[in-house]
Short mmCIF file of C-alpha atoms in Angstrom, two decimals:
data_model
loop_
_atom_site.label_atom_id
_atom_site.label_comp_id
_atom_site.label_asym_id
_atom_site.label_seq_id
_atom_site.Cartn_x
_atom_site.Cartn_y
_atom_site.Cartn_z
CA UNK A 1 -25.84 -2.95 10.49
CA UNK A 2 -26.74 -0.09 8.14
CA UNK A 3 -27.64 3.29 9.58
CA UNK A 4 -31.33 4.22 9.58
CA UNK A 5 -30.78 6.93 6.96
CA UNK A 6 -29.89 4.26 4.36
CA UNK A 7 -33.03 2.30 5.16
CA UNK A 8 -35.20 5.40 4.65
CA UNK A 9 -33.48 6.13 1.32
CA UNK A 10 -34.21 2.58 0.22
CA UNK A 11 -37.87 3.01 1.12
CA UNK A 12 -37.98 6.35 -0.74
CA UNK A 13 -36.42 4.74 -3.80
CA UNK A 14 -38.94 1.91 -3.65
CA UNK A 15 -41.79 4.45 -3.48
CA UNK A 16 -40.38 6.39 -6.44
CA UNK A 17 -39.98 3.19 -8.46
CA UNK A 18 -43.55 2.16 -7.62
CA UNK A 19 -44.85 5.54 -8.84
CA UNK A 20 -42.79 5.33 -12.04
CA UNK A 21 -44.05 1.79 -12.63
CA UNK A 22 -47.63 2.98 -12.14
CA UNK A 23 -47.11 5.74 -14.73
CA UNK A 24 -45.56 3.23 -17.16
CA UNK A 25 -48.48 0.84 -16.62
CA UNK A 26 -50.98 3.64 -17.32
CA UNK A 27 -49.06 4.74 -20.42
CA UNK A 28 -48.95 1.16 -21.72
CA UNK A 29 -52.67 0.66 -21.08
CA UNK A 30 -53.54 3.89 -22.88
CA UNK A 31 -51.45 2.80 -25.86
CA UNK A 32 -53.17 -0.58 -25.89
CA UNK A 33 -56.56 1.10 -25.62
CA UNK A 34 -55.75 3.28 -28.62
CA UNK A 35 -54.70 0.14 -30.48
CA UNK A 36 -58.06 -1.46 -29.67
CA UNK A 37 -59.87 1.63 -30.96
CA UNK A 38 -57.77 1.42 -34.15
CA UNK A 39 -58.81 -2.22 -34.64
CA UNK A 40 -62.50 -1.40 -34.14
CA UNK A 41 -62.33 1.52 -36.59
CA UNK A 42 -60.49 -0.65 -39.11
CA UNK A 43 -63.08 -3.44 -38.88
CA UNK A 44 -66.03 -1.05 -39.16
CA UNK A 45 -64.58 0.87 -42.12
CA UNK A 46 -63.61 -2.29 -44.01
CA UNK A 47 -67.02 -3.86 -43.35
CA UNK A 48 -68.92 -0.76 -44.48
CA UNK A 49 -66.73 -0.53 -47.56
CA UNK A 50 -67.30 -4.19 -48.51
CA UNK A 51 -71.07 -3.93 -47.98
CA UNK A 52 -71.26 -0.67 -49.95
CA UNK A 53 -69.19 -2.13 -52.77
CA UNK A 54 -71.35 -5.26 -53.04
CA UNK A 55 -74.77 -3.64 -52.57
CA UNK A 56 -74.44 -0.07 -53.86
CA UNK A 57 -71.60 -0.58 -56.34
CA UNK A 58 -69.79 2.20 -54.51
CA UNK A 59 -66.50 2.09 -52.61
CA UNK A 60 -64.12 4.32 -50.70
CA UNK A 61 -60.79 4.29 -52.47
CA UNK A 62 -58.79 5.10 -49.36
CA UNK A 63 -60.00 2.27 -47.09
CA UNK A 64 -57.01 -0.01 -47.71
CA UNK A 65 -54.59 2.88 -47.21
CA UNK A 66 -56.04 4.00 -43.89
CA UNK A 67 -56.46 0.41 -42.72
CA UNK A 68 -52.71 0.04 -43.17
CA UNK A 69 -52.08 3.18 -41.14
CA UNK A 70 -54.40 1.94 -38.40
CA UNK A 71 -52.58 -1.39 -38.39
CA UNK A 72 -49.27 0.41 -37.84
CA UNK A 73 -50.85 2.47 -35.05
CA UNK A 74 -52.22 -0.69 -33.42
CA UNK A 75 -48.83 -2.42 -33.49
CA UNK A 76 -46.62 0.44 -32.34
CA UNK A 77 -48.95 1.69 -29.62
CA UNK A 78 -49.48 -1.87 -28.35
CA UNK A 79 -45.81 -2.87 -28.05
CA UNK A 80 -45.29 -1.49 -24.54
CA UNK A 81 -48.45 -3.13 -23.22
CA UNK A 82 -47.50 -6.45 -24.80
CA UNK A 83 -44.13 -6.33 -23.03
CA UNK A 84 -45.73 -5.50 -19.68
CA UNK A 85 -48.20 -8.38 -20.03
CA UNK A 86 -45.58 -10.87 -21.25
CA UNK A 87 -47.29 -11.25 -24.62
CA UNK A 88 -44.16 -10.90 -26.76
CA UNK A 89 -42.91 -14.09 -28.32
CA UNK A 90 -40.25 -15.69 -26.14
CA UNK A 91 -38.17 -18.57 -27.39
CA UNK A 92 -37.07 -20.41 -24.26
CA UNK A 93 -36.12 -23.78 -25.69
CA UNK A 94 -32.41 -23.26 -25.00
CA UNK A 95 -32.75 -20.96 -22.01
CA UNK A 96 -34.61 -23.61 -20.01
CA UNK A 97 -31.56 -25.85 -20.19
CA UNK A 98 -29.20 -23.18 -18.86
CA UNK A 99 -28.37 -22.67 -15.22
CA UNK A 100 -30.38 -20.02 -13.37
CA UNK A 101 -27.40 -17.67 -13.18
CA UNK A 102 -26.61 -17.95 -16.90
CA UNK A 103 -30.26 -17.51 -17.92
CA UNK A 104 -30.55 -14.44 -15.68
CA UNK A 105 -27.43 -12.95 -17.25
CA UNK A 106 -28.73 -13.73 -20.71
CA UNK A 107 -32.03 -12.00 -19.90
CA UNK A 108 -30.15 -8.85 -18.85
CA UNK A 109 -27.91 -8.91 -21.94
CA UNK A 110 -30.79 -9.45 -24.36
CA UNK A 111 -32.82 -6.71 -22.68
CA UNK A 112 -29.89 -4.30 -23.09
CA UNK A 113 -29.47 -5.36 -26.73
CA UNK A 114 -33.18 -4.69 -27.29
CA UNK A 115 -32.84 -1.26 -25.69
CA UNK A 116 -29.91 -0.35 -27.94
CA UNK A 117 -31.81 -1.54 -31.02
CA UNK A 118 -34.98 0.28 -30.01
CA UNK A 119 -33.07 3.52 -29.38
CA UNK A 120 -31.55 3.24 -32.86
CA UNK A 121 -34.99 2.64 -34.39
CA UNK A 122 -36.40 5.61 -32.46
CA UNK A 123 -33.68 7.95 -33.75
CA UNK A 124 -34.33 6.78 -37.32
CA UNK A 125 -38.09 7.17 -36.92
CA UNK A 126 -37.59 10.71 -35.60
CA UNK A 127 -35.28 11.48 -38.54
CA UNK A 128 -37.99 10.25 -40.90
CA UNK A 129 -40.63 12.26 -39.05
CA UNK A 130 -38.54 15.41 -39.38
CA UNK A 131 -37.96 14.65 -43.07
CA UNK A 132 -41.73 14.26 -43.55
CA UNK A 133 -42.38 17.57 -41.84
CA UNK A 134 -39.66 19.44 -43.72
CA UNK A 135 -40.55 18.13 -47.17
CA UNK A 136 -44.30 17.84 -46.69
CA UNK A 137 -44.29 14.15 -47.61
CA UNK A 138 -47.68 12.94 -48.81
CA UNK A 139 -49.09 9.52 -49.44
CA UNK A 140 -48.79 8.18 -52.97
CA UNK A 141 -52.25 6.62 -52.66
CA UNK A 142 -55.57 8.18 -53.62
CA UNK A 143 -55.89 10.30 -50.50
CA UNK A 144 -52.50 12.02 -50.79
CA UNK A 145 -52.58 12.35 -47.00
CA UNK A 146 -49.80 14.13 -45.21
CA UNK A 147 -47.62 11.47 -43.64
CA UNK A 148 -46.03 13.12 -40.61
CA UNK A 149 -48.90 12.31 -38.20
CA UNK A 150 -48.48 8.61 -38.93
CA UNK A 151 -44.71 8.86 -38.60
CA UNK A 152 -45.23 10.67 -35.28
CA UNK A 153 -47.32 7.74 -34.01
CA UNK A 154 -44.50 5.33 -34.85
CA UNK A 155 -42.04 7.48 -32.86
CA UNK A 156 -44.45 7.75 -29.92
CA UNK A 157 -45.01 3.99 -29.93
CA UNK A 158 -41.27 3.28 -30.00
CA UNK A 159 -40.66 5.78 -27.17
CA UNK A 160 -43.35 4.09 -25.07
CA UNK A 161 -41.81 0.69 -25.80
CA UNK A 162 -38.36 1.97 -24.78
CA UNK A 163 -39.70 3.35 -21.50
CA UNK A 164 -41.41 0.05 -20.74
CA UNK A 165 -38.22 -1.84 -21.67
CA UNK A 166 -36.19 0.39 -19.32
CA UNK A 167 -38.71 -0.38 -16.57
CA UNK A 168 -38.36 -4.08 -17.36
CA UNK A 169 -34.56 -3.81 -17.19
CA UNK A 170 -34.70 -2.00 -13.83
CA UNK A 171 -37.06 -4.65 -12.45
CA UNK A 172 -34.63 -7.34 -13.62
CA UNK A 173 -31.69 -5.60 -11.93
CA UNK A 174 -33.56 -4.89 -8.70
CA UNK A 175 -34.90 -8.43 -8.39
CA UNK A 176 -31.61 -9.98 -9.47
CA UNK A 177 -33.24 -11.03 -12.77
CA UNK A 178 -35.42 -13.46 -10.80
CA UNK A 179 -38.59 -11.79 -11.96
CA UNK A 180 -40.78 -14.02 -14.05
CA UNK A 181 -42.34 -12.51 -17.12
CA UNK A 182 -46.13 -12.46 -16.93
CA UNK A 183 -47.71 -15.48 -18.54
CA UNK A 184 -50.64 -15.89 -20.87
CA UNK A 185 -52.87 -16.26 -17.80
CA UNK A 186 -52.10 -12.68 -16.72
CA UNK A 187 -55.26 -10.53 -16.93
CA UNK A 188 -55.39 -8.21 -19.92
CA UNK A 189 -57.60 -5.39 -21.10
CA UNK A 190 -61.24 -6.38 -21.01
CA UNK A 191 -60.84 -9.33 -18.63
#
């Protein structure tokens, strides 16, 4: 039998993990909400531009450029939320045929591989952000916008995704990789 002090430490650790998970969930939801706002802005701006071009023979030259930036914002800020909700594409054709133990091990290994890859991508995105800041990189499109704010959003999105992936990995380890990913029936924003 374990001494009572170990039991209380386990409860404290569980409380800490629950608080961290709550922060991660909030962070992911905020990112997804910002992605939704980006989609709405993109739709409105494109619609207004098309209507103005067809009716007034007038168009904003920078609509396509900023729509692309908003698309990047939507994707990168939505990655963490998509992971939390189980909305990432999962190819389970082979995994279903594996034993439970092997599939659990594979889930841990692939999660670690994703973390390593994401950390590499984050370092490269930060390098590019710093390059943009140092050299004052501007868009080559009509607007000649400074690019570092958009590069910053990519880095923020990747950092959020990494934090959510670390949380996913910890949940896998704590539950013995028995945790099921959320399914398409899991409630999402707006439901």
